[in-house]
Each structure stands twice: as structure tokens, then as C-alpha cells.
């Protein structure tokens, strides 16, 4: 990944390049940006620039041996940690076992999310991605070795918010006192979930969401999307380039039909009790990340519903069936109940993350929503 392959963010790129040319490279940096932003792509481009053998004024050369290896994510001095989960094909819980798949994923979806990654590797059931303490200890051993080829040894840690207390503590010491010429690049989407001890040992690199113009231009140049459609998709994506690419490829969001059916059953209340039980059984069989994705999607839809009810339609970035759903449901749900509904959805998300039985969460949530939706 090169800086020129990441759309926009010119000022941030210049700051990163300047830190290298002035030899003021912080040993631990936190690339924090929302889902679908350029945080991972930017960290990879920065790592490429750090070890480039022929650095240019605005980018790595892209031709030297180091750049070629970085393009393949095969540089011996650049180590990767990312969340993994046991699948049918891979029974290991360390990143090295998933590196071939990681290379494919980054090449295909450089702006992808954790859910995209777990789907890509074939995670099923209630398994969630995690970073084990043993993984952290193994990387410490690797980082402690002398660099093979590059000027810097680099660790790229994607989704550090999934470090548990034990794995985070395993990294803290080396973050505080790293070996010479060792750089840690942590790439996260939710800094609020990071341990404060991790945050305090890193230099924050805030990566903003892409602008609509940047997303539109990227869709036209990289995905071959017609200009009018690219502008429309960039508006809907709200700066999430990964989601915009999915829309451009016709993948869309599979949560919408399921969510709409769920809400209709909740609104019907007692007569739909049997249907809600069936949906609870179905929800229970979905992968954990898909369950959480549905809760996040529900929260976003109720946010848009609230905006619609308060005459802020210009802020609602929906079209098609999603827009129709918001328009229709806004007529039947009391506005004062929306904050209560979102509170219940947030609570359900919280319990899902802590591995409470999904079927129980869903059924309790459905009955509560059924009560709240009625006038």
C-alpha cells in the first residue's frame, strides 16, 4: 500500500512523511478512524514508507525490494496481529496461521471492517474475533530479534480494542520500553474500548472519515462507477469507503429485509409471538458478529427514524426500501419512545458482547420493543 493509493487525507500524509524525514518517528502510534476509513490503509502506507530504500518527497518509491515485499505483505521485518477465530479449515488462534487469507483480504478490501474479515475467513456460529495473550507474547519474541533487511522493525496491530486484559498487559511493557528502531502501529475504530494504559503509551493519529467527494472519485477511478451513481453512493455511505464499494458492487446490506420483518412482528405484538420465537431461533444461529451487526443497523435506522420525525429529512441518508420503512414507521411509533428503544438496543449489544445467550437477548428485546411501539 502506498500513500497515493489512499484517497484524500493529504495533510495527514504530509505529517506522517515529515515525521520520517525529520527523524521524529514515535515508537507507538494509534491510527484511530471510523469504520470504512483509511486507518489501516494509511498505516500500511506509512510502514511501506518507513522501510522504503528510495523514499520520494511524497511517497515510497514502490519499486525497491522493500516496497515490493510490503505490497505483498511479506516483509520479514513487518509483523501483523489481527483478530482471529477458529474456523472449519483453521484450528489455530494466532495470526500467522491466517496470513495467506489476510493478504487476500487486504488486497480485496483495504477499507473493510472486522465483520468483513470474519466473514472472509469463514467464521461461523457464536465465535468472535479475539487476540490472545499467547499471540502477544509470540510477537514480543519476534520484535526482540534484530531486523533482517529494513531500517525498522514494525508491528501492525489491527483492532487492538479486541485485546483482552491479559494480552494487553503482555504488550504494555514492550510498548513502554521498545527495542531500538521498533515501531508499533495500532489501528482501531473504537478507542473508547482500549485500555487507558494502551492509549497513554501511543501517539494518536486521528484519521477522519472520507469526504463525499473523495469517496465519489475513488468509486469512479477504482470501481468504474458512473459519476452520477458514484455521487449518490458516496452520499449514502457517509464517508465509509468500504460500504460504498459494497454498494457499488451490488452487495448492499442484507440486514434490511430481516430487520423490517422483525419490526413488523414486534409492532403486531401478541398475535406475532410465534413468529418472534422463530426469529429468535434464527437469530441464535447467526454468527456473533452478524448478531452485533444487526443491533448496530437497528440503532442507525432508529436514528434516521428520529430525524425524520423531527423534520430533519435532509440528514437522512437512505433510499429504496430503507427510506420507505423509515417513512412508514415514523407514522406509527410515538416519538418519545425512540430514546427508550435505542437504550434497549444498546443494552442488547452490550450483553451480546459478553456472550449472554443470543436467543434470550433477542426474545427479551423483542417483547420490550413490542410494548414500547404501541401507543
PDB file of C-alpha atoms in Angstrom, residues 36 102 109 202 207 250 319 343 359:
ATOM      1  CA  UNK A  36     -14.571   2.260   6.402  1.00  0.00           C
ATOM      2  CA  UNK A 102      -5.067 -11.726   5.492  1.00  0.00           C
ATOM      3  CA  UNK A 109     -10.926  -4.936   0.942  1.00  0.00           C
ATOM      4  CA  UNK A 202       0.783   5.773  21.999  1.00  0.00           C
ATOM      5  CA  UNK A 207      -7.928   9.514  10.684  1.00  0.00           C
ATOM      6  CA  UNK A 250     -24.357  -4.518  -5.726  1.00  0.00           C
ATOM      7  CA  UNK A 319     -33.047   5.352  -0.222  1.00  0.00           C
ATOM      8  CA  UNK A 343     -31.478   2.332  25.060  1.00  0.00           C
ATOM      9  CA  UNK A 359     -31.858 -16.229  21.854  1.00  0.00           C
TER      10      UNK A 359
END
